[in-house]
Structures are given as structure tokens and as C-alpha cells.
Amino acid sequence: MNANLYALFESRFPQDRSACSIETHDGLLYSWNDLERATAKMANLLASLALPPDSRIAVQVEKSPEALMLYLATIRAGYVYLPLNTAYRAAEIEYFIGDAEPAVVVCSPENFGWVSQLAFKAGTRHVFTLGEDRQGSLLSRAAGQPDTFATVERKPDDLAAILYTSGTTGRSKGAMLSHDNLASNVKVLQEAWAWQKGDVLLHALPLFHVHGLFVASNGALYNGSKMIFLPKFDGAEVMRQLPRATVFMGVPTYYVRLLADPAFGREACAGIRLFVSGSAPLLLETFTEFARRTGHTILERYGMSETTMLVSNPYEGERIGGTVGHPLPGVSVRVVRDDGSACGVDEIGGIEVKGPNVFHGYWRMPEKTKEEFTADGFFKTGDVGRFDAKGYLTIVGRSKDLIISGGYNVYPKEIESIIDEMEGVAESAVIGVPHPDFGEAVTAVVVLKKEARLTAQDIIGPLKSRIANFKVPKQVHFVAELPRNTMGKVQKNVLRQQYSPA
Ligand code: ATP
Ligand code: MG
């Protein structure tokens, strides 16, 4: 059987292919037939270029139905899809193109000048453009191609995509994902989240990241469900479209922004069956406030570029705020001590994972790949957490953000959770900065709510009575907002740099 992911999707398209597969925010409708034909045309165009096997197709374009079709066409033609964050500028694109050596680059028409220069320098022979409103050379070249295409045979372990990590902890690494990695995950999520006939996904996430591409889009495609495509997250637009959808997925900041609008509440969410959050920690306050305002319990799950989804709160059972839930079926997740032995209940350690969803290594980084796998084949996620007695996993941070002060381990999340609960605090980030005596000094960076007037003492005082002295921040900095990347992840490396003594 052909293990090509596109073949799997196609086998699940609804019988009535004239039904709507994608609707845009401005009212354009694409049927499943349109999807099939347009991907065939693009796949034929790629095939006509006579590219070597396993060629990477690097894509940095604004979100549009055609951008999703380009992903599907690449997979269909048997090549490797490589999406790039639209925020990346010349220095970053030069690194990614140089590292991945793509055979084809597709960029926005307005970036063609500088992107094509970088691409040609790196040996790429084909550069196409694709704009958010169907402009550009990709579609005009594909237009003359036949609208049927025999999906290329792929084996389960053949590469389908290289997904660069978000670069939150350092330079992005290319995670090599196979057809089976993606297929196994979409099947597991379909069951775990009880995707249903008639589901409609409101898609507000970007397409260059695991969340919007492999969780949201793949989920809808595999379920034969219509997607309502928003070019980007916009609170007012989401509120307008929510009543027409049944499933919504977002990063925590989307939920924070929705709640910031006093008009957001039960009415807007009445038709929704499932709200999913991930990519960064969902604050307990957001989880609780969302339930109070809408009557919906957000389902938080945990995943990453290297593994797609690995842990999720239950669809049926209790969804516990502050936790990411249980390992998904078929995925083994363990929490271990530094010596590799298993942690007990509630004991904090490194999170490791094994399963059909786990990637095939970092692109052109064999040494790094070797380092990140254990002898028995588990991937070290770099996240730190603990399982409770009911088997729910709580993430307490990343091992790189762990603070060692005076020889003691300090988990930032523990302190952040207490600070976040304080009257007048909107959110916080706790980091370690170099210190001559302690090695690292615990430092808190705090965002206050509007109108709140707090001093460093107001933060430190209450902490002293609740946690051991070595965990209490030595310094507190107040800021207007925390630095975040496009996926809403707090960039602690930026904060560490900023607050380290010169
Ligand atoms: P890099 O690996 O380049 O530093 P990154 O890890 O942020 O960047 P991604 O693969 O996009 O790149 O993100 C995966 C990470 O996001 C996870 O390892 C975890 O730290 C975090 N994450 C994802 N979901 C959750 C969640 N529900 N709660 C807390 N953290 C989460
Ligand atoms: Mg990572």
C-alpha cells in the first residue's frame, strides 16, 4: 500500500467532493475537487522540474488555501516540505536555505528580490512566488499543467517534511518527519479528540508550524472536515466566525486575547465542541477564566516539532488545568532522573518519549541527534516535568531554563505560578542570571495588570513565607510585556541576556 500521507488524506475525503473543504474569511469557497485538482497541477509542475529524490521544497509565504495546497502537492509529488516562519528575514533565510539546500524555494512576490538572490547563491535552481491572493509565478506556471496526478509511492519511513524548531532555546534545528510520523499522529488525534462528521475547524494558526499544519490542518483533512481559514489570528474575526465552527485550536495568547474582549462569552462559543491549546503553557488563570466566561474547558495538549503531539488532556475524562494530560495511545512517555532511572510519582525529571510519532533525527546533525536519544531509543525532549498519581503530566519548564542556585535546582514554573496568582500581576517569567556566589541568581521579570502598583518587595515578601529562601528571586524587574516569538513562546534567552550583569 502507498504510505504517502496525501493518499491517506485522499482516502478520507468526503464522498461528495463538491462539498466545501476550505472557506476563506472573505468568502471564497474551495471544494474537495478543487483541492484535488489544484494539488495535481502543482504536483505536475514539481514533477516537471526533474528534481532529485528527497528534494526539499522550502516555502516562506503568507497563509492562504494555496499555501496549504502547496504543502499537499509537495507530499503528493514525493518531495519534502519545508515551511519557514513568515517573520524570518534575510539573515535567517540565508541560514535555513544554506542548511537545507532546497531544490525549490517558494516565497512571497514582494520578497522575490532578496530571497531569490540567497537561493541562487545556495545552489537552488527554481524560485517561485506565491502571494496571499493567488498572485505569483507558482500558480501561473501550474495553471497549464494537467489536473490529475498519480500520487507518488512512498514508504512509511520516507521523509515528508523537515520542520525547523521554533528556536526558543537556541538555533533552530531541522526535525526530519516521515510520512508515517505524520500519519500515525493524525490517526491518534482523530480518536483522542473524537473528530466527528460535520466538524468545522476555525483555522487561525500559521501554517509554518507543527500546531497549524500537522495538528489543525492534518486533523481536518483526515476527518474530511471543512476549514474556515483566517489569514492570521484576529480576535474580532474569530468571534465573528466561531458560531459557524465546532473546533478551534490556539496558542495560549489567542485565549488571553479573546478574554480581553468583554463581549466574548457563552454566545460566541455556543456551537463549539472543542477548544484546544498548546505550543506554550496555558496559565491556570486563563483556563479558569475561560471556563467561567464560556462554560468550556480548554483541552491542553503538549507536543513539539520533533514528535508532533505526545500528551493530551482527555476528551471525555477530566481536563486538569496546569497539566497537559496523559500520553496519547501508542506513545510512551517517561520522566527520568539525571542518571536515567525512572522518577516516582510527583518527582520532577526529564521528559523522554518513544513512539511512531518520533522524528528521524535532526537534518545534517548526526552528532546532535545521537546525543538526544537514549540507548533504548527514547528522545530526550529537553522539557522537565512530573507525573501525578492519576498519570497527568505537568511541565515545569525546559531543562535549559532550569536554574541552579547555590547548588540547588530551582524550577521556574513553581515560582512563576505563585507570582502569577498575586493580586495585580498579569504574568511573569523567572530566569537565572550569572551570580558570583550562587552560580545563578533567581530573577523575576513581572508584567503588572493595568493600574496595579507593586514594588519588588510586594513580590518578594509573600514569596518568602511560601518557598525556600534559595528559590526567592534576588531581583524583580517590571516590564510592559514579555518578549515572545510568533508562536507565543516567552523567549527566556532574551531575558537572560538582558538582565545578566555586564
Ligand atoms: P527550540 O527547540 O528551537 O528551542 P521550541 O522547542 O520552542 O524551539 P517547538 O518545537 O515549536 O520549538 O516547540 C516545542 C516546545 O514547546 C516543547 O518542547 C515545550 O517546551 C513547548 N510546549 C508545547 N506545548 C506546550 C504546553 N502545552 N505547555 C508547555 N509547553 C509546551
Ligand atoms: Mg525544542
PDB file of N, CA and C in Angstrom, residues 243-285:
ATOM      1  N   PRO A 243     -19.271  31.011  15.717  1.00  0.00           N
ATOM      2  CA  PRO A 243     -20.584  30.345  15.684  1.00  0.00           C
ATOM      3  C   PRO A 243     -20.756  29.407  14.497  1.00  0.00           C
ATOM      4  N   ARG A 244     -19.876  29.509  13.492  1.00  0.00           N
ATOM      5  CA  ARG A 244     -20.007  28.649  12.315  1.00  0.00           C
ATOM      6  C   ARG A 244     -19.091  27.428  12.392  1.00  0.00           C
ATOM      7  N   ALA A 245     -18.361  27.310  13.503  1.00  0.00           N
ATOM      8  CA  ALA A 245     -17.380  26.223  13.625  1.00  0.00           C
ATOM      9  C   ALA A 245     -17.715  25.322  14.805  1.00  0.00           C
ATOM     10  N   THR A 246     -17.013  24.168  14.862  1.00  0.00           N
ATOM     11  CA  THR A 246     -17.187  23.278  16.018  1.00  0.00           C
ATOM     12  C   THR A 246     -15.872  23.041  16.756  1.00  0.00           C
ATOM     13  N   VAL A 247     -14.738  23.308  16.078  1.00  0.00           N
ATOM     14  CA  VAL A 247     -13.425  23.074  16.690  1.00  0.00           C
ATOM     15  C   VAL A 247     -12.561  24.318  16.506  1.00  0.00           C
ATOM     16  N   PHE A 248     -11.855  24.684  17.572  1.00  0.00           N
ATOM     17  CA  PHE A 248     -10.918  25.809  17.487  1.00  0.00           C
ATOM     18  C   PHE A 248      -9.629  25.415  18.188  1.00  0.00           C
ATOM     19  N   MET A 249      -8.502  25.775  17.570  1.00  0.00           N
ATOM     20  CA  MET A 249      -7.196  25.481  18.178  1.00  0.00           C
ATOM     21  C   MET A 249      -6.390  26.764  18.263  1.00  0.00           C
ATOM     22  N   GLY A 250      -5.702  26.938  19.385  1.00  0.00           N
ATOM     23  CA  GLY A 250      -4.928  28.165  19.512  1.00  0.00           C
ATOM     24  C   GLY A 250      -3.739  28.024  20.434  1.00  0.00           C
ATOM     25  N   VAL A 251      -2.845  28.986  20.346  1.00  0.00           N
ATOM     26  CA  VAL A 251      -1.775  29.110  21.341  1.00  0.00           C
ATOM     27  C   VAL A 251      -2.379  29.904  22.507  1.00  0.00           C
ATOM     28  N   PRO A 252      -1.787  29.799  23.695  1.00  0.00           N
ATOM     29  CA  PRO A 252      -2.411  30.452  24.857  1.00  0.00           C
ATOM     30  C   PRO A 252      -2.713  31.936  24.660  1.00  0.00           C
ATOM     31  N   THR A 253      -1.863  32.658  23.945  1.00  0.00           N
ATOM     32  CA  THR A 253      -2.124  34.097  23.777  1.00  0.00           C
ATOM     33  C   THR A 253      -3.444  34.366  23.040  1.00  0.00           C
ATOM     34  N   TYR A 254      -3.873  33.450  22.172  1.00  0.00           N
ATOM     35  CA  TYR A 254      -5.161  33.642  21.498  1.00  0.00           C
ATOM     36  C   TYR A 254      -6.279  33.687  22.550  1.00  0.00           C
ATOM     37  N   TYR A 255      -6.199  32.770  23.507  1.00  0.00           N
ATOM     38  CA  TYR A 255      -7.254  32.696  24.528  1.00  0.00           C
ATOM     39  C   TYR A 255      -7.212  33.931  25.430  1.00  0.00           C
ATOM     40  N   VAL A 256      -6.011  34.380  25.741  1.00  0.00           N
ATOM     41  CA  VAL A 256      -5.866  35.587  26.559  1.00  0.00           C
ATOM     42  C   VAL A 256      -6.498  36.767  25.831  1.00  0.00           C
ATOM     43  N   ARG A 257      -6.234  36.853  24.536  1.00  0.00           N
ATOM     44  CA  ARG A 257      -6.764  37.997  23.764  1.00  0.00           C
ATOM     45  C   ARG A 257      -8.276  37.919  23.601  1.00  0.00           C
ATOM     46  N   LEU A 258      -8.800  36.723  23.419  1.00  0.00           N
ATOM     47  CA  LEU A 258     -10.260  36.593  23.323  1.00  0.00           C
ATOM     48  C   LEU A 258     -10.908  37.051  24.628  1.00  0.00           C
ATOM     49  N   LEU A 259     -10.312  36.647  25.748  1.00  0.00           N
ATOM     50  CA  LEU A 259     -10.896  37.008  27.045  1.00  0.00           C
ATOM     51  C   LEU A 259     -10.791  38.505  27.327  1.00  0.00           C
ATOM     52  N   ALA A 260      -9.841  39.159  26.679  1.00  0.00           N
ATOM     53  CA  ALA A 260      -9.666  40.600  26.918  1.00  0.00           C
ATOM     54  C   ALA A 260     -10.842  41.400  26.358  1.00  0.00           C
ATOM     55  N   ASP A 261     -11.630  40.779  25.476  1.00  0.00           N
ATOM     56  CA  ASP A 261     -12.795  41.465  24.921  1.00  0.00           C
ATOM     57  C   ASP A 261     -14.014  41.164  25.799  1.00  0.00           C
ATOM     58  N   PRO A 262     -14.587  42.177  26.449  1.00  0.00           N
ATOM     59  CA  PRO A 262     -15.711  41.917  27.359  1.00  0.00           C
ATOM     60  C   PRO A 262     -16.909  41.281  26.651  1.00  0.00           C
ATOM     61  N   ALA A 263     -17.002  41.448  25.326  1.00  0.00           N
ATOM     62  CA  ALA A 263     -18.136  40.878  24.591  1.00  0.00           C
ATOM     63  C   ALA A 263     -17.980  39.375  24.374  1.00  0.00           C
ATOM     64  N   PHE A 264     -16.787  38.841  24.655  1.00  0.00           N
ATOM     65  CA  PHE A 264     -16.555  37.410  24.418  1.00  0.00           C
ATOM     66  C   PHE A 264     -17.163  36.587  25.555  1.00  0.00           C
ATOM     67  N   GLY A 265     -17.966  35.594  25.191  1.00  0.00           N
ATOM     68  CA  GLY A 265     -18.581  34.774  26.235  1.00  0.00           C
ATOM     69  C   GLY A 265     -19.334  33.593  25.654  1.00  0.00           C
ATOM     70  N   ARG A 266     -20.325  33.123  26.401  1.00  0.00           N
ATOM     71  CA  ARG A 266     -21.067  31.911  26.041  1.00  0.00           C
ATOM     72  C   ARG A 266     -21.648  31.932  24.644  1.00  0.00           C
ATOM     73  N   GLU A 267     -22.171  33.093  24.267  1.00  0.00           N
ATOM     74  CA  GLU A 267     -22.882  33.163  22.998  1.00  0.00           C
ATOM     75  C   GLU A 267     -21.979  32.800  21.820  1.00  0.00           C
ATOM     76  N   ALA A 268     -20.789  33.417  21.799  1.00  0.00           N
ATOM     77  CA  ALA A 268     -19.861  33.181  20.684  1.00  0.00           C
ATOM     78  C   ALA A 268     -19.456  31.717  20.613  1.00  0.00           C
ATOM     79  N   CYS A 269     -19.434  31.030  21.757  1.00  0.00           N
ATOM     80  CA  CYS A 269     -18.879  29.674  21.811  1.00  0.00           C
ATOM     81  C   CYS A 269     -19.939  28.584  21.790  1.00  0.00           C
ATOM     82  N   ALA A 270     -21.189  28.973  21.617  1.00  0.00           N
ATOM     83  CA  ALA A 270     -22.282  28.012  21.799  1.00  0.00           C
ATOM     84  C   ALA A 270     -22.151  26.780  20.905  1.00  0.00           C
ATOM     85  N   GLY A 271     -21.642  26.940  19.676  1.00  0.00           N
ATOM     86  CA  GLY A 271     -21.595  25.795  18.761  1.00  0.00           C
ATOM     87  C   GLY A 271     -20.289  25.023  18.829  1.00  0.00           C
ATOM     88  N   ILE A 272     -19.378  25.453  19.657  1.00  0.00           N
ATOM     89  CA  ILE A 272     -18.060  24.810  19.676  1.00  0.00           C
ATOM     90  C   ILE A 272     -18.087  23.555  20.540  1.00  0.00           C
ATOM     91  N   ARG A 273     -17.454  22.516  19.999  1.00  0.00           N
ATOM     92  CA  ARG A 273     -17.369  21.236  20.690  1.00  0.00           C
ATOM     93  C   ARG A 273     -16.026  21.110  21.399  1.00  0.00           C
ATOM     94  N   LEU A 274     -14.997  21.740  20.833  1.00  0.00           N
ATOM     95  CA  LEU A 274     -13.655  21.525  21.372  1.00  0.00           C
ATOM     96  C   LEU A 274     -12.749  22.738  21.171  1.00  0.00           C
ATOM     97  N   PHE A 275     -12.192  23.232  22.275  1.00  0.00           N
ATOM     98  CA  PHE A 275     -11.131  24.247  22.234  1.00  0.00           C
ATOM     99  C   PHE A 275      -9.830  23.564  22.642  1.00  0.00           C
ATOM    100  N   VAL A 276      -8.805  23.694  21.796  1.00  0.00           N
ATOM    101  CA  VAL A 276      -7.513  23.061  22.097  1.00  0.00           C
ATOM    102  C   VAL A 276      -6.469  24.151  22.287  1.00  0.00           C
ATOM    103  N   SER A 277      -5.594  23.960  23.272  1.00  0.00           N
ATOM    104  CA  SER A 277      -4.476  24.894  23.459  1.00  0.00           C
ATOM    105  C   SER A 277      -3.166  24.142  23.509  1.00  0.00           C
ATOM    106  N   GLY A 278      -2.118  24.771  22.975  1.00  0.00           N
ATOM    107  CA  GLY A 278      -0.793  24.165  23.027  1.00  0.00           C
ATOM    108  C   GLY A 278       0.263  25.086  22.466  1.00  0.00           C
ATOM    109  N   SER A 279       1.498  24.591  22.398  1.00  0.00           N
ATOM    110  CA  SER A 279       2.697  25.287  21.909  1.00  0.00           C
ATOM    111  C   SER A 279       3.406  26.074  22.998  1.00  0.00           C
ATOM    112  N   ALA A 280       2.692  26.426  24.050  1.00  0.00           N
ATOM    113  CA  ALA A 280       3.287  27.147  25.181  1.00  0.00           C
ATOM    114  C   ALA A 280       2.353  26.895  26.367  1.00  0.00           C
ATOM    115  N   PRO A 281       2.838  27.126  27.597  1.00  0.00           N
ATOM    116  CA  PRO A 281       1.979  26.812  28.741  1.00  0.00           C
ATOM    117  C   PRO A 281       0.760  27.714  28.833  1.00  0.00           C
ATOM    118  N   LEU A 282      -0.389  27.104  29.102  1.00  0.00           N
ATOM    119  CA  LEU A 282      -1.634  27.852  29.304  1.00  0.00           C
ATOM    120  C   LEU A 282      -1.707  28.172  30.795  1.00  0.00           C
ATOM    121  N   LEU A 283      -1.780  29.454  31.113  1.00  0.00           N
ATOM    122  CA  LEU A 283      -1.843  29.823  32.528  1.00  0.00           C
ATOM    123  C   LEU A 283      -3.134  29.290  33.139  1.00  0.00           C
ATOM    124  N   LEU A 284      -3.036  28.841  34.380  1.00  0.00           N
ATOM    125  CA  LEU A 284      -4.212  28.326  35.083  1.00  0.00           C
ATOM    126  C   LEU A 284      -5.303  29.382  35.112  1.00  0.00           C
ATOM    127  N   GLU A 285      -4.893  30.636  35.258  1.00  0.00           N
ATOM    128  CA  GLU A 285      -5.866  31.730  35.315  1.00  0.00           C
ATOM    129  C   GLU A 285      -6.670  31.818  34.012  1.00  0.00           C
TER     130      GLU A 285
END
